[in-house]
Amino acid sequence: MGFVHELCPADQLDAKVDAIVNALLANSPAAVKACKRLVQDMAGQDISANLRDDTARRIADIRASDEGREGVRSFLEKRPAAWVASQ
């Protein structure tokens, strides 16, 4: 299930956690929420044409959202997305 996908020495744990948290915070909040919902809704289902179609629709919807468009713009303009807090 991917719960553990990296190991590090104990003295590097805080830095590793910070890196993972920062990577998560760099993502669109709406996309993260939609992804969590998708995983919950699809868990335990067999892969079918309907499941693939529903998944594709959900991904297209989030990409077409305001945050999705901002994400593409920020990538093309080589700048942080609007939802990323400056540090």
mmCIF file of C-alpha atoms in Angstrom:
data_model
loop_
_atom_site.group_PDB
_atom_site.id
_atom_site.type_symbol
_atom_site.label_atom_id
_atom_site.label_comp_id
_atom_site.label_asym_id
_atom_site.label_seq_id
_atom_site.Cartn_x
_atom_site.Cartn_y
_atom_site.Cartn_z
ATOM 1 C CA MET A 1 0.000 0.000 0.000
ATOM 2 C CA GLY A 2 3.015 2.287 0.002
ATOM 3 C CA PHE A 3 2.793 3.255 3.656
ATOM 4 C CA VAL A 4 6.557 2.903 3.957
ATOM 5 C CA HIS A 5 8.510 3.872 0.903
ATOM 6 C CA GLU A 6 11.642 5.403 2.403
ATOM 7 C CA LEU A 7 13.958 4.614 5.255
ATOM 8 C CA CYS A 8 16.523 6.910 6.791
ATOM 9 C CA PRO A 9 18.856 6.993 9.782
ATOM 10 C CA ALA A 10 17.259 8.323 12.970
ATOM 11 C CA ASP A 11 19.403 11.460 12.929
ATOM 12 C CA GLN A 12 17.996 12.353 9.477
ATOM 13 C CA LEU A 13 14.347 11.709 10.335
ATOM 14 C CA ASP A 14 13.358 15.329 11.006
ATOM 15 C CA ALA A 15 14.865 16.481 7.699
ATOM 16 C CA LYS A 16 13.119 13.648 5.835
ATOM 17 C CA VAL A 17 9.758 14.475 7.443
ATOM 18 C CA ASP A 18 10.230 18.171 6.583
ATOM 19 C CA ALA A 19 10.972 17.293 2.951
ATOM 20 C CA ILE A 20 7.864 15.112 2.652
ATOM 21 C CA VAL A 21 5.641 17.694 4.350
ATOM 22 C CA ASN A 22 6.960 20.458 2.090
ATOM 23 C CA ALA A 23 6.305 18.314 -0.984
ATOM 24 C CA LEU A 24 2.720 17.742 0.171
ATOM 25 C CA LEU A 25 2.191 21.436 0.938
ATOM 26 C CA ALA A 26 3.365 22.357 -2.568
ATOM 27 C CA ASN A 27 0.366 20.537 -4.067
ATOM 28 C CA SER A 28 -3.024 22.038 -4.738
ATOM 29 C CA PRO A 29 -5.192 21.651 -1.626
ATOM 30 C CA ALA A 30 -8.221 20.831 -3.781
ATOM 31 C CA ALA A 31 -6.253 18.223 -5.738
ATOM 32 C CA VAL A 32 -4.998 16.573 -2.537
ATOM 33 C CA LYS A 33 -8.553 16.457 -1.188
ATOM 34 C CA ALA A 34 -9.855 15.044 -4.484
ATOM 35 C CA CYS A 35 -7.105 12.422 -4.541
ATOM 36 C CA LYS A 36 -7.914 11.297 -1.004
ATOM 37 C CA ARG A 37 -11.602 11.066 -1.904
ATOM 38 C CA LEU A 38 -10.788 9.096 -5.069
ATOM 39 C CA VAL A 39 -8.683 6.591 -3.129
ATOM 40 C CA GLN A 40 -11.442 6.164 -0.522
ATOM 41 C CA ASP A 41 -14.174 5.773 -3.124
ATOM 42 C CA MET A 42 -12.238 3.332 -5.295
ATOM 43 C CA ALA A 43 -10.735 1.145 -2.564
ATOM 44 C CA GLY A 44 -11.632 -2.498 -2.926
ATOM 45 C CA GLN A 45 -13.304 -2.126 -6.312
ATOM 46 C CA ASP A 46 -12.385 -4.209 -9.304
ATOM 47 C CA ILE A 47 -10.935 -2.300 -12.216
ATOM 48 C CA SER A 48 -13.671 -1.832 -14.785
ATOM 49 C CA ALA A 49 -14.502 0.497 -17.638
ATOM 50 C CA ASN A 50 -16.797 2.461 -15.324
ATOM 51 C CA LEU A 51 -14.078 2.798 -12.694
ATOM 52 C CA ARG A 52 -11.560 4.016 -15.282
ATOM 53 C CA ASP A 53 -14.083 6.452 -16.750
ATOM 54 C CA ASP A 54 -14.998 7.842 -13.329
ATOM 55 C CA THR A 55 -11.335 8.215 -12.378
ATOM 56 C CA ALA A 56 -10.532 9.993 -15.657
ATOM 57 C CA ARG A 57 -13.509 12.333 -15.182
ATOM 58 C CA ARG A 58 -12.436 13.218 -11.653
ATOM 59 C CA ILE A 59 -8.874 13.932 -12.747
ATOM 60 C CA ALA A 60 -10.112 16.070 -15.654
ATOM 61 C CA ASP A 61 -12.415 17.994 -13.308
ATOM 62 C CA ILE A 62 -9.616 18.905 -10.909
ATOM 63 C CA ARG A 63 -7.294 19.859 -13.767
ATOM 64 C CA ALA A 64 -9.976 22.149 -15.191
ATOM 65 C CA SER A 65 -10.595 23.800 -11.799
ATOM 66 C CA ASP A 66 -9.223 27.207 -10.846
ATOM 67 C CA GLU A 67 -6.466 25.549 -8.807
ATOM 68 C CA GLY A 68 -5.681 23.183 -11.664
ATOM 69 C CA ARG A 69 -5.279 26.064 -14.088
ATOM 70 C CA GLU A 70 -3.175 27.970 -11.532
ATOM 71 C CA GLY A 71 -0.934 24.935 -11.178
ATOM 72 C CA VAL A 72 -0.299 24.778 -14.920
ATOM 73 C CA ARG A 73 0.262 28.551 -15.123
ATOM 74 C CA SER A 74 2.702 28.532 -12.209
ATOM 75 C CA PHE A 75 4.611 25.620 -13.751
ATOM 76 C CA LEU A 76 4.865 27.326 -17.150
ATOM 77 C CA GLU A 77 5.845 30.629 -15.522
ATOM 78 C CA LYS A 78 8.403 28.851 -13.296
ATOM 79 C CA ARG A 79 6.982 30.298 -10.080
ATOM 80 C CA PRO A 80 5.377 28.865 -6.956
ATOM 81 C CA ALA A 81 1.644 28.316 -7.195
ATOM 82 C CA ALA A 82 -0.608 30.797 -5.417
ATOM 83 C CA TRP A 83 -1.449 28.313 -2.658
ATOM 84 C CA VAL A 84 2.229 27.821 -1.664
ATOM 85 C CA ALA A 85 3.111 29.996 1.332
ATOM 86 C CA SER A 86 6.374 31.886 1.028
ATOM 87 C CA GLN A 87 9.008 30.913 3.529
#
